[in-house]
CSV table of C-alpha atoms in Angstrom, one decimal:
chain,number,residue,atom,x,y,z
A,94,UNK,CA,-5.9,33.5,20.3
A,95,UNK,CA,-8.6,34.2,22.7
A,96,UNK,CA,-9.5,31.7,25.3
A,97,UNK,CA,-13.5,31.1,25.4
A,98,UNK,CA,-15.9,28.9,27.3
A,99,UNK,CA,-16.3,25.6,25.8
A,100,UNK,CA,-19.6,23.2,26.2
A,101,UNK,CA,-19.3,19.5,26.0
A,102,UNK,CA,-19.6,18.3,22.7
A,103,UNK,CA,-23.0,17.2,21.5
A,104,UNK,CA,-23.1,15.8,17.8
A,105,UNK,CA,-26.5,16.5,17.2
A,106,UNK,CA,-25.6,20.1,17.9
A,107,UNK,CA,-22.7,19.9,15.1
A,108,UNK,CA,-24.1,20.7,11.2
A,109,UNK,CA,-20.4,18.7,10.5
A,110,UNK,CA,-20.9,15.7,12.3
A,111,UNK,CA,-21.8,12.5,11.0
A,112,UNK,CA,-21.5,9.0,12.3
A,113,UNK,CA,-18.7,7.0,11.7
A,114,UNK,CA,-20.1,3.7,9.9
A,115,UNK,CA,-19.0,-0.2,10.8
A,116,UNK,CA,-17.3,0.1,7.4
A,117,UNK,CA,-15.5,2.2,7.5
A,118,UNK,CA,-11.9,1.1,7.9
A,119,UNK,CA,-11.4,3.1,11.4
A,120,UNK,CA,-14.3,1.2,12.7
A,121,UNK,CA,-12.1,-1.6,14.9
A,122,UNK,CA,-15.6,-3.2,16.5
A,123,UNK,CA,-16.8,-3.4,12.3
A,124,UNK,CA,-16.8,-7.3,12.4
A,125,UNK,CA,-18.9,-7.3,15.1
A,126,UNK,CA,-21.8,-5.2,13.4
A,127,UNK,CA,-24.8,-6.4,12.7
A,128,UNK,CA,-25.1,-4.1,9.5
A,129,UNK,CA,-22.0,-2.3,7.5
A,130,UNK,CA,-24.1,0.7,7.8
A,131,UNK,CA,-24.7,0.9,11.1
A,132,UNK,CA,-22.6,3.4,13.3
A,133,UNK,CA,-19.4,2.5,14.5
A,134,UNK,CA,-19.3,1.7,18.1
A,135,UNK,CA,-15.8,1.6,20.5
A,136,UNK,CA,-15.2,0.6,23.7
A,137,UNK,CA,-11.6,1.4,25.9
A,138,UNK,CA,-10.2,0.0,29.2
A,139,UNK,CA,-7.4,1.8,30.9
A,140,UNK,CA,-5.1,1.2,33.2
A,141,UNK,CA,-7.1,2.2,36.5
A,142,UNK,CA,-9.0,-0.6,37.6
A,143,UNK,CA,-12.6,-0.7,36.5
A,144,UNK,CA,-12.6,2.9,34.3
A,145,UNK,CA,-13.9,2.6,30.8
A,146,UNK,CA,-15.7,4.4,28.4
A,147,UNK,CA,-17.9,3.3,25.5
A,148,UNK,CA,-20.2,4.4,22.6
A,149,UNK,CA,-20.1,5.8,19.6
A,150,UNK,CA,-17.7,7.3,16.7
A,151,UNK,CA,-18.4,10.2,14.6
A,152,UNK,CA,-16.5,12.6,12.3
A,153,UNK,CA,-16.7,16.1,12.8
A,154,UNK,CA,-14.3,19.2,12.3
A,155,UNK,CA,-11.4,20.4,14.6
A,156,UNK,CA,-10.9,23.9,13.9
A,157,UNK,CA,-7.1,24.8,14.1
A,158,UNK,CA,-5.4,28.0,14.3
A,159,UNK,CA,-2.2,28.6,12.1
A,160,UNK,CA,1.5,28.6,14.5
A,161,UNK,CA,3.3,29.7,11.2
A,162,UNK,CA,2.4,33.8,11.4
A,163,UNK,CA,0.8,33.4,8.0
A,164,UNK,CA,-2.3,35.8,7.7
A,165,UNK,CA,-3.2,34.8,4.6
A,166,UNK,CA,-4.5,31.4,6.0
A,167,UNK,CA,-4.5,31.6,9.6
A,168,UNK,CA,-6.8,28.6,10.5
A,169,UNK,CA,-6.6,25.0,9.5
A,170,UNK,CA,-9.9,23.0,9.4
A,171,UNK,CA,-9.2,18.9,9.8
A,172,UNK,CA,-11.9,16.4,10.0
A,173,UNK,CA,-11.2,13.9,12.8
A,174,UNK,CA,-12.9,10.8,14.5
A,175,UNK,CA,-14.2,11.7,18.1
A,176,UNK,CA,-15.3,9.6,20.5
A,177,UNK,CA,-19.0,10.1,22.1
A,178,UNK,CA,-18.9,8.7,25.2
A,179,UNK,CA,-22.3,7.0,26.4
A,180,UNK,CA,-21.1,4.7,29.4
A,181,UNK,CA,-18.4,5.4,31.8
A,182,UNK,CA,-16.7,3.3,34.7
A,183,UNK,CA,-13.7,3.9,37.5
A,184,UNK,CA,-12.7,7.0,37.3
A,185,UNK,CA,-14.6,8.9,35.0
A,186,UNK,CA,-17.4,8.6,37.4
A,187,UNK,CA,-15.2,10.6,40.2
A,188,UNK,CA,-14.1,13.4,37.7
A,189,UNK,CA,-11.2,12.3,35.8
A,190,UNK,CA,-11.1,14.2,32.6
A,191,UNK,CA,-14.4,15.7,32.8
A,192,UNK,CA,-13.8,17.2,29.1
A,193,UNK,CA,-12.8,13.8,27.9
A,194,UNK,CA,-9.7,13.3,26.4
A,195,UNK,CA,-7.8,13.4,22.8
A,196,UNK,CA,-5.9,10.8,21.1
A,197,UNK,CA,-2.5,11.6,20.4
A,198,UNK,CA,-0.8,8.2,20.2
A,199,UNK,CA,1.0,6.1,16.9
A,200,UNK,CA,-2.7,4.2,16.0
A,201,UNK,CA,-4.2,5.5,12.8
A,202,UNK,CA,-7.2,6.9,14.6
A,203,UNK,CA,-5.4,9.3,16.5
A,204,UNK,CA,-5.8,13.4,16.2
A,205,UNK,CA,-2.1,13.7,14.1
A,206,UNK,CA,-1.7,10.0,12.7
A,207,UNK,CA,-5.3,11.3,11.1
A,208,UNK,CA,-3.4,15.1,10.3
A,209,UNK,CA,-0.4,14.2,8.9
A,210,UNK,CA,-1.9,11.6,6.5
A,211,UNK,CA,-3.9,14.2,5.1
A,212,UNK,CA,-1.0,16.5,4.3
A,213,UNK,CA,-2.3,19.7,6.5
A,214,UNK,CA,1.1,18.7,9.0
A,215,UNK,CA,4.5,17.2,9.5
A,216,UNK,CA,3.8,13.6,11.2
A,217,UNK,CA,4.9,15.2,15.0
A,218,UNK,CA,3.5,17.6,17.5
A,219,UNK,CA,4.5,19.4,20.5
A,220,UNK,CA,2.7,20.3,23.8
A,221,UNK,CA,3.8,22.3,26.8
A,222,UNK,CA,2.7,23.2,30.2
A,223,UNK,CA,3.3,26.2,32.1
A,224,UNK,CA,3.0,26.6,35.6
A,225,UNK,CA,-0.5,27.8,35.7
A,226,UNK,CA,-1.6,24.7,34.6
A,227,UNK,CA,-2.2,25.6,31.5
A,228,UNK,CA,-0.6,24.4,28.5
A,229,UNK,CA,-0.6,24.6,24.7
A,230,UNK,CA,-0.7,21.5,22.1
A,231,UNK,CA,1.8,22.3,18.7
A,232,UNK,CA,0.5,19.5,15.4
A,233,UNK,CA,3.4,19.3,13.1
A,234,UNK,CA,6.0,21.4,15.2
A,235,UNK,CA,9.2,19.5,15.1
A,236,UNK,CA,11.0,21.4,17.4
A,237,UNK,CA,13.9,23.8,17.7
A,238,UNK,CA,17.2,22.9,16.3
A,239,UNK,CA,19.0,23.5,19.9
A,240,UNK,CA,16.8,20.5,21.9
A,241,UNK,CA,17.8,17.2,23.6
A,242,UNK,CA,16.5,14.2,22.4
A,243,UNK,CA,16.0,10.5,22.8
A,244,UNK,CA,14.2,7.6,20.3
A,245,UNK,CA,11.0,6.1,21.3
A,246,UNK,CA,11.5,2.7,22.2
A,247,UNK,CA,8.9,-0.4,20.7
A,248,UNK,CA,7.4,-2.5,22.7
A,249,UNK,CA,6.6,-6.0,21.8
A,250,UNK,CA,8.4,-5.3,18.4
A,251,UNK,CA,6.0,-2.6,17.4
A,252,UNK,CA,5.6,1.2,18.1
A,253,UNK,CA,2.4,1.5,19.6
A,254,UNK,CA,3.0,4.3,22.3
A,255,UNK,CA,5.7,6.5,23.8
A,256,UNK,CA,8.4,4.9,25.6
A,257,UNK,CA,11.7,6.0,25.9
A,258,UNK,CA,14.9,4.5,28.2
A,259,UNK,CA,15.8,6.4,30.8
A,260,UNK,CA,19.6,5.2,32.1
A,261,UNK,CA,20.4,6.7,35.3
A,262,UNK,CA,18.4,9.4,37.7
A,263,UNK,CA,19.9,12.0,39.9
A,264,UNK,CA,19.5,14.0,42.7
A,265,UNK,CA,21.0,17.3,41.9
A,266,UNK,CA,24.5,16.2,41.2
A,267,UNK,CA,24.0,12.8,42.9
A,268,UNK,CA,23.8,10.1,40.2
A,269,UNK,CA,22.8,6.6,41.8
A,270,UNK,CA,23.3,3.3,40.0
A,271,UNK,CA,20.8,0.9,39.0
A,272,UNK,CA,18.5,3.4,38.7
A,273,UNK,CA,17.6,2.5,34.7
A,274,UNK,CA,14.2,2.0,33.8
A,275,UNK,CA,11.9,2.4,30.4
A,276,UNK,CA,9.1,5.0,30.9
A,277,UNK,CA,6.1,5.8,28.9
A,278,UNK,CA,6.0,9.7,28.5
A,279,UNK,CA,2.1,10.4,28.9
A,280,UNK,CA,0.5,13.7,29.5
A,281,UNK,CA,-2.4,11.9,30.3
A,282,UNK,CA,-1.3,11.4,33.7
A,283,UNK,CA,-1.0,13.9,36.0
A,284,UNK,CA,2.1,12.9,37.8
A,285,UNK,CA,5.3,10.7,37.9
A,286,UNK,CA,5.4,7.2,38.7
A,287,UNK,CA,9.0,5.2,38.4
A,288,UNK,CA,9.6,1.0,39.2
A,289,UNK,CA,9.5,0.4,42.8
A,290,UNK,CA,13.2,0.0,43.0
A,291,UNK,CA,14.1,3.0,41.2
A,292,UNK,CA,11.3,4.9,43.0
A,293,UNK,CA,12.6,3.9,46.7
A,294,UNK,CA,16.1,5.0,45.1
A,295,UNK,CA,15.6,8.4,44.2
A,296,UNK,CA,13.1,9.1,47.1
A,297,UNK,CA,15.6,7.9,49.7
A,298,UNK,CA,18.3,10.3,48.0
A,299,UNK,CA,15.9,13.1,47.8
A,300,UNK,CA,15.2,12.8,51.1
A,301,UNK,CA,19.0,12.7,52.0
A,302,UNK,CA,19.0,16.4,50.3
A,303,UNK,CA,16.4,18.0,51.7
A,304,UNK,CA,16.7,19.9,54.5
A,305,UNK,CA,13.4,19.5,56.5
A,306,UNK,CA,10.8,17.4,58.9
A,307,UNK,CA,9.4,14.7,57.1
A,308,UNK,CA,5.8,14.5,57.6
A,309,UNK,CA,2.6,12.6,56.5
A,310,UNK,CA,-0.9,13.8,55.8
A,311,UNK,CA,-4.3,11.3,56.1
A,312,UNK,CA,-5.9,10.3,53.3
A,313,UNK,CA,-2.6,10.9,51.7
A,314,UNK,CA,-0.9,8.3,49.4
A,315,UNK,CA,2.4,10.8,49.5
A,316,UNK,CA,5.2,8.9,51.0
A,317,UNK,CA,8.6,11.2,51.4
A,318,UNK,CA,6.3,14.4,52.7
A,319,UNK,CA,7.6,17.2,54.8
A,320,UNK,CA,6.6,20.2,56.9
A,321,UNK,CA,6.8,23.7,55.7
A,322,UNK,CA,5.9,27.2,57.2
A,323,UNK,CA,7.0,28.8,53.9
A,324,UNK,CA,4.7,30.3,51.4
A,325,UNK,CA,7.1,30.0,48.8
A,326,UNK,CA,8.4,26.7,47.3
A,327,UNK,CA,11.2,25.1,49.3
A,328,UNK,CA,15.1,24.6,48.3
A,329,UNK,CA,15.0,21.4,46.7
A,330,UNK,CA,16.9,19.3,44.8
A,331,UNK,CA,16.5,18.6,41.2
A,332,UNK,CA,15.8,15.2,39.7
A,333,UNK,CA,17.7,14.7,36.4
A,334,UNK,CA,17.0,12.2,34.1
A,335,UNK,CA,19.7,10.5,32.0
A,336,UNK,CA,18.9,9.4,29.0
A,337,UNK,CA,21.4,7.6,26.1
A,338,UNK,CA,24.3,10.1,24.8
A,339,UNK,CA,24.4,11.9,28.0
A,340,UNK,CA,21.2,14.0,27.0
A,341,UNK,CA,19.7,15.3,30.6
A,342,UNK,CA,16.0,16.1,31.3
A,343,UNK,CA,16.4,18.2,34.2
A,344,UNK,CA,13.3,18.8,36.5
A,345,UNK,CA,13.6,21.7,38.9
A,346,UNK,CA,10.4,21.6,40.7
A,347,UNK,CA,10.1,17.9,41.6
A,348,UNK,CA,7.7,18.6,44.5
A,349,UNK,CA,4.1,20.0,45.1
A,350,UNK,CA,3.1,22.3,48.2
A,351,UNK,CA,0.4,21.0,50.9
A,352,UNK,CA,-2.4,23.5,51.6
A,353,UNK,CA,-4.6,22.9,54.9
A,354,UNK,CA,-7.2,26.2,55.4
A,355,UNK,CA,-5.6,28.0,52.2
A,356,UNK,CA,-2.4,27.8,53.9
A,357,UNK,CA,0.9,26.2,53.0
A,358,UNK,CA,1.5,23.1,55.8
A,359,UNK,CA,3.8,21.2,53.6
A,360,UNK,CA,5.1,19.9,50.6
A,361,UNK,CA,5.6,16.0,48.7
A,362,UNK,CA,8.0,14.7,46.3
A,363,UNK,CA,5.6,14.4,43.6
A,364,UNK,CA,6.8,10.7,42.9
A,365,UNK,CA,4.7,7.7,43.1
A,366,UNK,CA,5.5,4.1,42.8
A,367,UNK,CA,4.7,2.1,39.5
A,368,UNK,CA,3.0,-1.4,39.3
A,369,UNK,CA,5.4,-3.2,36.5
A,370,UNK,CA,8.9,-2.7,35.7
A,371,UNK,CA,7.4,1.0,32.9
A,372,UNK,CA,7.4,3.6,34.9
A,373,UNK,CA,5.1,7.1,34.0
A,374,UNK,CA,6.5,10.4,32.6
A,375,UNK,CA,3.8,12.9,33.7
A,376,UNK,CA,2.3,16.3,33.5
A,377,UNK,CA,4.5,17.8,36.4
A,378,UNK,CA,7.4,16.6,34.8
A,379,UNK,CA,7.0,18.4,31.7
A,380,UNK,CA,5.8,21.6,32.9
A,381,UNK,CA,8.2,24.2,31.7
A,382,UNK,CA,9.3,22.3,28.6
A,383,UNK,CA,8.1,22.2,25.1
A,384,UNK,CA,7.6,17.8,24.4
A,385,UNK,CA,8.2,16.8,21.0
A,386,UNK,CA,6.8,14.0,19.8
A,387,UNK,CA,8.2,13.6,16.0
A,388,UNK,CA,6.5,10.2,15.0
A,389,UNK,CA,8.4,10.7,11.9
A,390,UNK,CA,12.0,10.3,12.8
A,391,UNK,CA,10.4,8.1,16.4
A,392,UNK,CA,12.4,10.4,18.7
A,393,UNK,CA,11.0,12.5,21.7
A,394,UNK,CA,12.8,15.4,22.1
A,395,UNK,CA,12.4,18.8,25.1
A,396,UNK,CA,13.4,21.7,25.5
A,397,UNK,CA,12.5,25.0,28.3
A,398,UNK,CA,9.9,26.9,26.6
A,399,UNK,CA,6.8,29.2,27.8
A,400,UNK,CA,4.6,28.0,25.6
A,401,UNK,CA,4.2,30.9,23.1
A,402,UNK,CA,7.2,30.9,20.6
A,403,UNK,CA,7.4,29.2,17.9
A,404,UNK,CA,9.4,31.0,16.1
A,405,UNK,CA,12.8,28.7,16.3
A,406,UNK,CA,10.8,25.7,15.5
A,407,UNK,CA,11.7,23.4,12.5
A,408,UNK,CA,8.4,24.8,10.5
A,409,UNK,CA,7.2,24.2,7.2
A,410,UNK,CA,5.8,27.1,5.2
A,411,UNK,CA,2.1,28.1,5.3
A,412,UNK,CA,0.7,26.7,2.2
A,413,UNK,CA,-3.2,26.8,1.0
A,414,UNK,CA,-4.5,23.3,0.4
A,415,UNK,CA,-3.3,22.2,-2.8
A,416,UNK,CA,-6.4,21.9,-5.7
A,417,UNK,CA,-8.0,19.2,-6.1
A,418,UNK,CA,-8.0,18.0,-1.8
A,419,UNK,CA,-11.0,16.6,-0.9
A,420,UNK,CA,-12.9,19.0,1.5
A,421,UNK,CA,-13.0,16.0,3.8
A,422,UNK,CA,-9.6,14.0,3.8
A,423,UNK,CA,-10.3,11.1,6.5
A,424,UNK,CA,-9.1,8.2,5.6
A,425,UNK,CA,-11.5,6.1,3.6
A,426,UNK,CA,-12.1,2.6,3.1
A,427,UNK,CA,-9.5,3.3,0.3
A,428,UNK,CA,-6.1,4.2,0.9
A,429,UNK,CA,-5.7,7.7,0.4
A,430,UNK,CA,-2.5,9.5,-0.7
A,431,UNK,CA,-0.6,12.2,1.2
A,432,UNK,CA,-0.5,15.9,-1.3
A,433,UNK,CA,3.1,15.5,-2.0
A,434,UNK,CA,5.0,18.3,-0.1
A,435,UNK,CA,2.1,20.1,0.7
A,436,UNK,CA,2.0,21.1,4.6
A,437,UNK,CA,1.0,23.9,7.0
A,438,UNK,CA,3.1,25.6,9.7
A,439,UNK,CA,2.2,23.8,13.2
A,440,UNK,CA,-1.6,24.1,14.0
A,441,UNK,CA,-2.3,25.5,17.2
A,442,UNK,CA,-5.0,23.3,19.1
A,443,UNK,CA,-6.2,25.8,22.2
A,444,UNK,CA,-5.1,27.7,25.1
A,445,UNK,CA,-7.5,26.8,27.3
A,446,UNK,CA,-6.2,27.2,31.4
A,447,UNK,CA,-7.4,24.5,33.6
A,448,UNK,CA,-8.8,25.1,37.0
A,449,UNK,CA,-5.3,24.5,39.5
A,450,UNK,CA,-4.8,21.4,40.0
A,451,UNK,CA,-6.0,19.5,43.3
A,452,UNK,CA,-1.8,18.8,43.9
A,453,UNK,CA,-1.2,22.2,43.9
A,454,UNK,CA,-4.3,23.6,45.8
A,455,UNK,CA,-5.7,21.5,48.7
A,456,UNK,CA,-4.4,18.6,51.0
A,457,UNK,CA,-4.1,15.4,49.0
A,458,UNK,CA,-6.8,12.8,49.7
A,459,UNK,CA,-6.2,9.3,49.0
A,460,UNK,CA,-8.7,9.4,45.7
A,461,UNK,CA,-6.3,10.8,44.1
A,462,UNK,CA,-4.6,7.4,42.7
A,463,UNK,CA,-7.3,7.4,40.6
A,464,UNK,CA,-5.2,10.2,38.6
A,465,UNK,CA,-3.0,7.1,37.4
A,466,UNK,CA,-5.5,6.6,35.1
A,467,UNK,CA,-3.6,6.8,31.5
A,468,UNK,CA,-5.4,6.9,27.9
A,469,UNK,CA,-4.5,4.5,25.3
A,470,UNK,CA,-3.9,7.3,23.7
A,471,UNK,CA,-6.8,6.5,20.8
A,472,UNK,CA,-9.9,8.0,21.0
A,473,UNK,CA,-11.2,11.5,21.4
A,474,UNK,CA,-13.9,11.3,23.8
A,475,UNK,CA,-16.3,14.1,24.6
A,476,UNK,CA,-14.0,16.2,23.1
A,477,UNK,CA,-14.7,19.5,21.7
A,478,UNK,CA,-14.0,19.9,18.2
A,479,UNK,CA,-13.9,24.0,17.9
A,480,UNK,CA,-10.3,25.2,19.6
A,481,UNK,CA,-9.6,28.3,17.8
């Protein structure tokens, strides 16, 4: 798969798109419409203060390319709801997700709740980042049969995002006690933010490990920071995870490096504290690991990876769409039935390598908090419906 430059995502440009009427039964805001025929508008608020995006939803078609090694049908075409943004707030106006972002959580809107009820993939998917920042996103891939795993946990009785219990944390092989928290695991968010108590735990234990100055940097909202001359990444400790049934997420690179003038002036425990007693999972912990999501058995599950093979993945055969499959199978106003037993080998959705991020290339300024910002995990939004 090649990587290519993408535009933002402009419906009137699409011959596929169409809007996505009040009602339709997608269309949460359809009450609230002045006509049924109307298109559908949405409106989100996250968890940053002030950031929120509203507008418009549309269908259009995500072009997927087959994981399974199948030539005979290498690419998967799935209609999906997108977002199109038309007013932004917070921290949309500073940068964040300046491609938008994709909906990957349990509502029926979402890029694989809309997939797997079509029958083109299992009900789970898989992402992974490497260390270039780039990353790859698996729909359908259940995982290898060697990973850890943990279930999902509800909240408020129901499943509506990804939250797993973590029991204890460690430092290397430093386990400290009360240190149990429930986290929700979201690539959304750049980093990792734990319960105050656990946070000023494991911080103050990392800290008894490492072996160097601490240091702090203005602008910076980095606590436990430390002086380096060292081009390469420092000795640190890990930070392990502990989940139920003594399954360990281990996270070797806990830390980022400071830059000042394009050299290396320190680095930060990449750890921030959490308002609330859920912590965040983020992006730097889960580079290195392939993330599985399976919505169908509600377990997430990890393993190392490096993004490319799939070929130990738990994979169903490559099958053309069964006859008869609507060339359009969003959900209607009508319940629609799954094909029985018909689905694809995991769809690959894009390799597309971000620029590096700020942590990892310049002095952290305080504006970055605004990376706490975390999706609800429903909408596409600005999102660019050709990864091939």
């Amino acid at each position: 798969m090649q990587d290519r430059d993408l535009n933002e995502y402009n419906p009137s440009r699409s011959s596929t798109s169409k809007h996505l009427s009040c009602s339709h039964r997608l269309c949460e805001l359809g009450p609230n419409c002045k006509s049924p025929k109307q298109p559908c508008p949405y409106t989100v608020d996250y968890y940053t203060e002030n950031t929120s995006s509203s507008g418009m939803l549309v269908e259009d078609t995500l072009h997927l390319a087959s994981g399974g090694g199948n030539t005979s049908n290498p690419f998967v075409q799935a209609p999906v709801v997108i977002g199109c943004g038309m007013k932004q707030s917070g921290g949309y106006l500073d940068g964040v997700a300046p491609d938008g972002l994709i909906g990957l959580g349990f509502g029926e809107i979402s890029v694989p709740s809309i997939l797997a009820k079509a029958g083109l993939v299992r009900n789970s998917f898989s992402m992974c980042f490497t260390e270039d920042d780039s990353g790859r996103i698996f729909f359908g891939d259940l995982g290898p049969a060697t990973q850890q795993s943990t279930s999902f946990l509800p909240l408020d009785g129901t499943y509506k995002t990804y939250i797993a219990g973590v029991e204890a944390c460690c430092i290397g092989n430093s386990c400290i006690k009360q240190t149990s928290f429930r986290a929700l695991i979201d690539s959304g968010t750049s980093f990792t933010f734990l319960p105050d108590e656990a946070y000023e735990k494991i911080a103050k234990e990392f800290d008894r490990h490492v072996n160097a100055t601490r240091s702090s940097y203005e602008g910076s909202p980095w606590k436990y920071c430390y002086k380096s001359s060292s081009q390469e990444l420092p000795k640190v400790p890990s930070v392990i995870l502990m989940f139920p049934l003594n399954n360990s997420f281990v996270v070797d690179n806990p830390v980022f490096m400071v830059y000042a003038n394009q050299e290396v002036v320190g680095f930060c425990l990449a750890i921030q504290p959490a308002d609330g007693d859920i912590g965040i999972i983020g992006q730097n912990f889960m580079t290195g690991y392939r993330m599985v999501f399976d919505r169908e058995n509600l377990k997430l599950a990890w393993s190392p990876s490096n993004c490319q093979d799939l070929s130990d993945g738990k994979i169903m055969p490559l099958n053309s769409p069964p006859h008869g499959t609507p060339s359009n199978p969003l959900p209607t106003n009508e319940q629609q039935s799954t094909p029985g037993g018909h689905a694809v080998a995991p769809a690959v959705a894009g390799r597309a390598p971000s620029k590096p991020s700020a942590a990892s290339s310049q002095l952290i300024r305080a504006s970055f908090s605004l990376l706490r910002l975390v999706p609800q995990l429903l909408l596409l939004l600005n999102i660019i419906p050709s990864l091939t």
